[in-house]
Coordinates of C-alpha atoms in Angstrom, one line a residue:
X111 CA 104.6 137.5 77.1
X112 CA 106.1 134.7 74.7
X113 CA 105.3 137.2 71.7
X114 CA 107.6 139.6 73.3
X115 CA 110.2 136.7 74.3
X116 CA 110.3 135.9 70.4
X117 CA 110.6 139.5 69.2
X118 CA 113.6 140.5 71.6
X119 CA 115.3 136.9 70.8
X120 CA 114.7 137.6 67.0
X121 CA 116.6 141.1 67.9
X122 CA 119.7 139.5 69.8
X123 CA 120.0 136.6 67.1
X124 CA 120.4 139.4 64.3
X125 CA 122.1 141.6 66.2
X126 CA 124.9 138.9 67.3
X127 CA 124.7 137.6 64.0
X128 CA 123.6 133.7 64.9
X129 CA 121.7 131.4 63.2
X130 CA 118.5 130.4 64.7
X131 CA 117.0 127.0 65.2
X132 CA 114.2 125.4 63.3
X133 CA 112.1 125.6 66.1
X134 CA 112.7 129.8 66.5
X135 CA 112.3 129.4 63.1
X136 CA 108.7 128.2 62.9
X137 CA 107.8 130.2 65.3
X138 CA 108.9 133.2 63.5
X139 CA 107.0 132.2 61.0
X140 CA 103.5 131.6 62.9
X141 CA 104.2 135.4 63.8
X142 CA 105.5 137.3 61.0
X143 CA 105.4 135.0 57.9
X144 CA 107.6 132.5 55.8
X145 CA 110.4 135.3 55.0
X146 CA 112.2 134.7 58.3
X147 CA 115.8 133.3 56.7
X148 CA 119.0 132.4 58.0
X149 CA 122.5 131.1 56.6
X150 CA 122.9 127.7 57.2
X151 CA 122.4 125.0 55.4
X152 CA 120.5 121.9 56.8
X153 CA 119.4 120.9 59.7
X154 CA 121.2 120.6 63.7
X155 CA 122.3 117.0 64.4
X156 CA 122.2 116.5 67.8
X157 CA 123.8 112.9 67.6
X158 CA 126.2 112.7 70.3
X159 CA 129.4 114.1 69.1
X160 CA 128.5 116.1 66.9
X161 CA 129.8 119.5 67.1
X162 CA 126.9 122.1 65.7
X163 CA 128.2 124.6 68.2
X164 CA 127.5 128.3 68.5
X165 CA 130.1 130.7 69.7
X166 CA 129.5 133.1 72.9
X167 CA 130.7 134.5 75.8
X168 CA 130.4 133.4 79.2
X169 CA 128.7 135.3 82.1
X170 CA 132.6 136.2 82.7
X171 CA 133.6 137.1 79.1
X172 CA 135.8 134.6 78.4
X173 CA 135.1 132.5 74.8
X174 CA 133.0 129.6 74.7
X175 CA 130.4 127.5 72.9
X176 CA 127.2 126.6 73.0
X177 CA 126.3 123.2 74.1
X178 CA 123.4 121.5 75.2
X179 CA 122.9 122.1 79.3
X180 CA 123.6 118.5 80.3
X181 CA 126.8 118.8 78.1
X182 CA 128.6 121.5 80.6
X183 CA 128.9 122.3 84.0
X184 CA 130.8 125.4 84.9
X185 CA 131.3 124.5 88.6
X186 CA 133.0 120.8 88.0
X187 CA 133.3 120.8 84.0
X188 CA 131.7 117.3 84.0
X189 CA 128.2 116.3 82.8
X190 CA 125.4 117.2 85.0
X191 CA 123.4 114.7 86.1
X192 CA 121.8 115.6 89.1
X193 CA 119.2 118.1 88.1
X194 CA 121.4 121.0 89.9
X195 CA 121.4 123.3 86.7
X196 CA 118.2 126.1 87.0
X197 CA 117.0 127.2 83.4
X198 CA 115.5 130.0 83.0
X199 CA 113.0 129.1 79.8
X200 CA 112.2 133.3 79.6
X201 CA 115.8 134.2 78.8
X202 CA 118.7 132.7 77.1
X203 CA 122.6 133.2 76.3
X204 CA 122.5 131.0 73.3
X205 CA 120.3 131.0 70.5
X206 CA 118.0 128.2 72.7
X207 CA 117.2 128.2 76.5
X208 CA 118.0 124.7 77.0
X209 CA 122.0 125.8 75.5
X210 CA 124.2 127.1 78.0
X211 CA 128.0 129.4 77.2
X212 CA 130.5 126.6 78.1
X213 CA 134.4 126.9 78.0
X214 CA 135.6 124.2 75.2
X215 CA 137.7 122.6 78.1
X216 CA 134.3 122.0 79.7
X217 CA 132.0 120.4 77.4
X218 CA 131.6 117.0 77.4
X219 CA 129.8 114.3 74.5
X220 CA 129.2 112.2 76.6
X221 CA 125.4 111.6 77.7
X222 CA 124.6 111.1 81.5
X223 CA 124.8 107.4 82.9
X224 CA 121.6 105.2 83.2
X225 CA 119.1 105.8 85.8
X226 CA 117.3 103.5 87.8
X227 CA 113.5 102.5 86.3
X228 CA 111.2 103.6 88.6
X229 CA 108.8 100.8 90.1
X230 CA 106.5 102.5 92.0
X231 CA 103.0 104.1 90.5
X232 CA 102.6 108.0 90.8
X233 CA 105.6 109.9 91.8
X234 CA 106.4 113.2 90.5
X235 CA 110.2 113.4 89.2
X236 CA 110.6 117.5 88.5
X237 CA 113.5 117.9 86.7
X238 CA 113.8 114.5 85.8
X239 CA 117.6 114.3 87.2
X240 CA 118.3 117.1 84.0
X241 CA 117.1 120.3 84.7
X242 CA 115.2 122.6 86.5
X243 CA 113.3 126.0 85.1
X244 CA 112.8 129.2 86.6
X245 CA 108.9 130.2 85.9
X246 CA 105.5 132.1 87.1
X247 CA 104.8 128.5 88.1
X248 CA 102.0 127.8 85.6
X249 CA 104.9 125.5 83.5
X250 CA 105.8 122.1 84.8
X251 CA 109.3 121.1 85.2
X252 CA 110.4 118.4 82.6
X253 CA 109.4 115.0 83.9
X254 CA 107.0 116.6 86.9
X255 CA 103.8 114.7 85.4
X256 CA 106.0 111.5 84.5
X257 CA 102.6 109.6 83.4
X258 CA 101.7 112.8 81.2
X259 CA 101.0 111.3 77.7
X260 CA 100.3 113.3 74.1
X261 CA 97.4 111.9 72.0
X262 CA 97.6 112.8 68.9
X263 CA 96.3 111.7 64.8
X264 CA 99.0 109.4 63.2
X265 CA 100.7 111.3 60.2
X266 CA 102.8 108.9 58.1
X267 CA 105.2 108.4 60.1
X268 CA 106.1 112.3 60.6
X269 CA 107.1 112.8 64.9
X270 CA 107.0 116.5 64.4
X271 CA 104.6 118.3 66.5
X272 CA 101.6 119.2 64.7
X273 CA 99.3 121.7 66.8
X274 CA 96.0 120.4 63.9
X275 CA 97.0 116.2 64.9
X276 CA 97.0 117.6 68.9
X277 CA 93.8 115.6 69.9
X278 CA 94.1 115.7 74.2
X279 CA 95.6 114.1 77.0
X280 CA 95.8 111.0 78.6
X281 CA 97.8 108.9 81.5
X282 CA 99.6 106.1 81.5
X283 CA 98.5 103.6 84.0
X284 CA 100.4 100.5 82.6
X285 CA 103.8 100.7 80.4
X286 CA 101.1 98.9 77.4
X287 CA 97.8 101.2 78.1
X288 CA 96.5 104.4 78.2
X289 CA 93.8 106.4 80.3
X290 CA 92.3 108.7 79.2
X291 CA 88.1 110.4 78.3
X292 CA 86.1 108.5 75.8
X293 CA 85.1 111.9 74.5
X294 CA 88.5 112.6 73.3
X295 CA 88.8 109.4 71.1
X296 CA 85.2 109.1 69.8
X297 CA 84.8 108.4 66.3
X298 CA 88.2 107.5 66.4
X299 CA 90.1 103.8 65.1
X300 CA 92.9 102.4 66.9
X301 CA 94.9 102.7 63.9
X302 CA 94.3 107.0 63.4
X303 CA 95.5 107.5 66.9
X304 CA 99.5 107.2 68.6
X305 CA 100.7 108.1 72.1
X306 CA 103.3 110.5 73.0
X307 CA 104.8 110.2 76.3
X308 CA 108.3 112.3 77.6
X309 CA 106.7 115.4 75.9
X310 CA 107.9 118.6 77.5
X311 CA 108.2 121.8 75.0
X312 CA 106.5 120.8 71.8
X313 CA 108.4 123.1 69.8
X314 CA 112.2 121.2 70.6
X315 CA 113.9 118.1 70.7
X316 CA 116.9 119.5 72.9
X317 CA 115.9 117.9 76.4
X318 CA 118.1 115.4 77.8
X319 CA 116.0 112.8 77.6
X320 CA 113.8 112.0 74.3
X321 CA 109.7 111.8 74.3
X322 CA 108.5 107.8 73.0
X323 CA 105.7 107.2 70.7
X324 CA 103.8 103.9 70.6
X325 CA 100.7 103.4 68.2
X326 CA 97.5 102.5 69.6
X327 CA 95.9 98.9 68.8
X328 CA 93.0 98.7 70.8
X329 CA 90.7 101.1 71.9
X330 CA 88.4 99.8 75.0
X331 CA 85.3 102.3 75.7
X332 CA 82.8 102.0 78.6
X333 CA 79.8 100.6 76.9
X334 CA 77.6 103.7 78.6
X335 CA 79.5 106.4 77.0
X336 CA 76.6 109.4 76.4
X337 CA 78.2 111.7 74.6
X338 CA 76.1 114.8 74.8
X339 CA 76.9 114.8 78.4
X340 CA 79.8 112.8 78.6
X341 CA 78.5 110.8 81.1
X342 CA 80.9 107.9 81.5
X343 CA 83.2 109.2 79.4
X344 CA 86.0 106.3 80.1
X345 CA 88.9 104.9 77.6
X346 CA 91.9 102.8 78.0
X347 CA 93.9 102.6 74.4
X348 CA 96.0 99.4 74.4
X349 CA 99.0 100.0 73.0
X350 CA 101.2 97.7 70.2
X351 CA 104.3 97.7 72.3
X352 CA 105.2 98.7 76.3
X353 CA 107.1 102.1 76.8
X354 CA 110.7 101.7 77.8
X355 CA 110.9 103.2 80.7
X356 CA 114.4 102.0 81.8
X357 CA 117.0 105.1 81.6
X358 CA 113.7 107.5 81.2
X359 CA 113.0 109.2 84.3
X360 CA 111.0 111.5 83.0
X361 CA 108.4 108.8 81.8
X362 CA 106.5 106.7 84.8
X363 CA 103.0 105.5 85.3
X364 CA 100.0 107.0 87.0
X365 CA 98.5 105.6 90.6
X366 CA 94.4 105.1 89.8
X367 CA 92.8 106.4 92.9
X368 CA 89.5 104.0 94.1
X369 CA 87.5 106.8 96.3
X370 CA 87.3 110.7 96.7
X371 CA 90.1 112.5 97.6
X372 CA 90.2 114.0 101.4
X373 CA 88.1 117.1 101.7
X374 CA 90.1 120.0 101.5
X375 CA 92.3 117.8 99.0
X376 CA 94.5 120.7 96.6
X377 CA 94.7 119.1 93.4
X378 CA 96.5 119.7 90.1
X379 CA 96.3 119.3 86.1
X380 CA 97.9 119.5 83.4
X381 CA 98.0 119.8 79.6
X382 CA 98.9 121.4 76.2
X383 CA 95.6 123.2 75.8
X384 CA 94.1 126.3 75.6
X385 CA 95.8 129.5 77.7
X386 CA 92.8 130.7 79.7
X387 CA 94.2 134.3 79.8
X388 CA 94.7 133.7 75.7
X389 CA 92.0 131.2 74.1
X390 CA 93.5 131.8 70.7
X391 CA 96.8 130.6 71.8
X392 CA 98.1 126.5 72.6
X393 CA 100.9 125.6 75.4
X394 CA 103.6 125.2 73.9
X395 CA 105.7 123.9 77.1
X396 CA 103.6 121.9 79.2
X397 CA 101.6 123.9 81.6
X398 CA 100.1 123.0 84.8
X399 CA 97.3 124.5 87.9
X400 CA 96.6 123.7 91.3
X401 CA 93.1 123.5 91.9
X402 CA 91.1 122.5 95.4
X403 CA 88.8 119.6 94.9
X404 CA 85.3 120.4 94.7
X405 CA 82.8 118.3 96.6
X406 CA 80.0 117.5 94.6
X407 CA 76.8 119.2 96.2
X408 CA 78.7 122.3 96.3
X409 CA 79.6 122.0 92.7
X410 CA 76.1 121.1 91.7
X411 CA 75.0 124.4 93.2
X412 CA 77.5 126.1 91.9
X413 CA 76.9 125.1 88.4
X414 CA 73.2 125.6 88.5
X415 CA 74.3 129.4 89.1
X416 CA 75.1 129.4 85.3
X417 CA 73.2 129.2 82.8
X418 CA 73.3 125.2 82.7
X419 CA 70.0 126.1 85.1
X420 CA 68.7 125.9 88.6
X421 CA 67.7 121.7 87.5
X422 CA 71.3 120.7 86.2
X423 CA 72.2 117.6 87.7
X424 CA 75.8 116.4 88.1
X425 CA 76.1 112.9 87.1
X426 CA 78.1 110.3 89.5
X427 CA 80.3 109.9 86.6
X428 CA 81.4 113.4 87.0
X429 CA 83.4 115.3 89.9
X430 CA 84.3 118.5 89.9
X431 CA 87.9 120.9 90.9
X432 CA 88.7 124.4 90.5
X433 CA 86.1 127.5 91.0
X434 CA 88.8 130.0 91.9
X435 CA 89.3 132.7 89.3
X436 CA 92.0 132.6 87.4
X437 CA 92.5 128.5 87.9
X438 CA 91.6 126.6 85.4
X439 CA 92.1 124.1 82.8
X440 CA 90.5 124.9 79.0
X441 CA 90.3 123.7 75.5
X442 CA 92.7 121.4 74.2
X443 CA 93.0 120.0 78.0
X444 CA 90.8 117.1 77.8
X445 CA 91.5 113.5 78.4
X446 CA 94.4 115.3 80.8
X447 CA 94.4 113.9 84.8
X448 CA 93.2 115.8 87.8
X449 CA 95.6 114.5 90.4
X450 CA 96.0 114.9 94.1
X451 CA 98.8 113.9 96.8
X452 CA 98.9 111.1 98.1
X453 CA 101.3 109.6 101.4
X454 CA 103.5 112.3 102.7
X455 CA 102.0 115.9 101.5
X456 CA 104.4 118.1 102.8
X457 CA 104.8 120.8 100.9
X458 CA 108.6 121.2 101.1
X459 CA 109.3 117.7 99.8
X460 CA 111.0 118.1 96.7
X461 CA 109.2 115.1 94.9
X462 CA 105.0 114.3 96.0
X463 CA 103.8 110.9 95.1
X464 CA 100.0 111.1 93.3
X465 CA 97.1 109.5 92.4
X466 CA 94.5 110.3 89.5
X467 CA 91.3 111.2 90.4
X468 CA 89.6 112.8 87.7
X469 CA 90.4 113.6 84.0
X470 CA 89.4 117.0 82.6
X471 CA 85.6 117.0 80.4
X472 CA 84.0 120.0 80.3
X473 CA 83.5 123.6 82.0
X474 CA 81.4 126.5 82.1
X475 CA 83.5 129.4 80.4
X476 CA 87.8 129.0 81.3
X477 CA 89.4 130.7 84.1
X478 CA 86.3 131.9 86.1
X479 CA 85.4 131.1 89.3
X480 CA 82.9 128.0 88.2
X481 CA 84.4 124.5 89.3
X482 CA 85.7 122.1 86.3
X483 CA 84.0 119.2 85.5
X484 CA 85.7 116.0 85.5
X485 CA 85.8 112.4 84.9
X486 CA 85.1 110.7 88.3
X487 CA 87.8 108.1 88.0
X488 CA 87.1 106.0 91.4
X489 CA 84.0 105.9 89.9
X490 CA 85.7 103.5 87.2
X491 CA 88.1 101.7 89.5
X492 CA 86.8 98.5 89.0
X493 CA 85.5 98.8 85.2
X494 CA 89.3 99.8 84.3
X495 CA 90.2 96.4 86.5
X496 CA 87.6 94.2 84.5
X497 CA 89.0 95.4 81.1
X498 CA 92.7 95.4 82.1
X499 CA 92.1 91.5 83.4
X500 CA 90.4 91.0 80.2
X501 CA 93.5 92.1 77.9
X502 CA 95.8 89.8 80.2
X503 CA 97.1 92.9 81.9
X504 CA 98.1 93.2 85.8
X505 CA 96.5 96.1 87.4
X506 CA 99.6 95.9 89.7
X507 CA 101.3 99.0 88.2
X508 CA 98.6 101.3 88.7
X509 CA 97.7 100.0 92.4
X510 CA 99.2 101.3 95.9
X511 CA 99.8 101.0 99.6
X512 CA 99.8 104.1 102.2

């Protein structure tokens, strides 16, 4: 689908004449080679004020120019702020699907005013007061997963996104520390790895609000860690300085849940892994799944179905989510949170609060109907309080109250 995206953008761009972005660019160049050229000279600075605009028409032909979305609001011709604008990241006007056609009376420089931080552990914030998208629903909205964090290698000091320094997924669960499977730092030093948070689309810097990085200092790893069967597969990565998270709504931190979720509990994950339907090809927007909590006998039987045996045992440091075809999470996924609704779960609220309760390991296969296997995180409720206590860290942020 995204192949055929590129090729009938790479069409329109030619055929109207534009430039195309650095990011089209490289991933022209993934698909057909280094020859893909255009005619400008530098790079887009997207400092406010700077004018690097594109002409186009609007949906009613009249001349405009191509501005970032927050910068134009056809209805009112001031900045939008509440969210109200619905992208659709399939199809564009402009050479990028987070530009819209504005009138030149309409655009405004100026950026959106300050939001308040949120306090509270665990709420989902789709759209992060920016944007909405228009998908199959197997993308997040930008600031959905608000604790969502990018580990990745350190690379002198270069913040592009590098697919080969992609090493998994974590949580944050304190502005200063990050959650995330021992397995995805092992054999790792502090000082190789950095944390990403505020990601969204890998492959652009254009969203309203811009992703933070913090190097790690301190990696803490349950002493039990067995990695052949990542049993207690359990890290927090102390970080050398707190994320902002004042005027960043699309950055929060994670509830950490201390028991099982309800039976029946629908769950969800997330990550820049592996597409299940295409295990040669990487998210390059953040992609999500909704996935029903598995009890544990019932996964154990179900996993000694495969050819793990009829003797596997699931260990109590493991849970289990998933088993519907077509569901899952996959390579590249690990270290990500399995999350599940906490408080009010009505469906038709706009924003559901969470807690973690498991963080992606390992699976039989990707996308068949086998349950996940997971990192029980209840299981590590109090081990995660010991070692934040022991760093001089409140476990107040990741706590709550129904």
């Amino acid at each position: 689908m995204r192949y055929s995206f590129i090729l009938v953008l790479l069409c329109l761009s030619w055929a109207r004449g534009q430039n195309i972005t650095d990011e089209e660019r490289k991933r022209f160049e993934v698909l057909f080679g280094t020859n893909v050229t255009d005619d400008r000279d530098g790079d887009v600075d997207l400092t406010p004020g700077k004018d690097n605009s594109t002409d186009c028409e609007t949906k009613d032909g009249k001349a405009g120019v191509c501005v970032l979305h927050y910068q134009c609001n056809p209805e009112t011709g001031t900045v939008n702020t509440d969210g109200n604008s619905i992208i659709d990241i399939r199809q564009r006007e402009c050479p990028h699907y987070l530009e819209v056609c504005c009138l030149l009376n309409q655009k405004q420089d100026k950026p959106p005013p300050p939001v308040v931080e949120q306090m509270e552990c665990g709420w989902s914030n789709p759209g992060a007061q920016a944007f909405r998208i228009v998908n199959d629903g197997t993308s997040a909205e930008f600031g959905e997963y608000p604790w969502m964090v990018a580990i990745l290698k350190r690379s002198d000091g270069n913040t592009a996104w590098s697919q080969s320094d992609y090493m998994g997924g974590g949580s944050i669960i304190h502005p200063q520390v990050v959650l995330t499977g021992a397995h995805k730092v092992d054999g790792k030093e502090a000082e190789e790895i950095k944390c990403r948070a505020g990601e969204w689309d890998t492959q652009t810097n254009k969203e309203i609000y811009p992703h933070q990085e913090r190097n790690v200092k301190k990696i803490v790893k349950h002493t039990d860690y067995y990695r052949p069967s990542v049993y207690n597969s359990v890290a927090l990565l102390i970080l050398d300085s707190p994320y902002a998270l004042g005027n960043a709504p699309h950055i929060g931190v994670a509830c950490l849940a201390p028991h099982a979720p309800p039976a029946g509990a629908r769950c969800q994950s997330m990550g820049w892994g592996k597409e299940f339907n295409d295990k040669e090809k990487y998210a390059v927007v953040l992609k999500k799944v909704e996935l029903p909590w598995v009890p544990r006998d019932k996964c154990q039987k179900e996993l000694r179905k495969t050819r793990l045996g009829s003797h596997f045992v699931l260990h109590p440091s493991l849970t289990c989510a998933g088993g519907e075809a077509g569901k899952d999470t996959c390579g590249g996924d690990g270290g990500s949170s399995l999350v599940c609704p906490i408080g009010n779960v009505d469906p038709k609220q706009d924003s559901l609060r969470f807690a973690i309760y498991g963080m992606v390991a390992w699976g039989i296969g990707c996308g068949d109907a086998v349950p996940g296997v997971y990192v029980n995180v209840p299981q590590f409720y109090d081990w995660i309080g010991e070692k934040m206590a022991a760093e001089g860290l409140s476990t107040d942020s990741y706590t709550f109250k129904l």
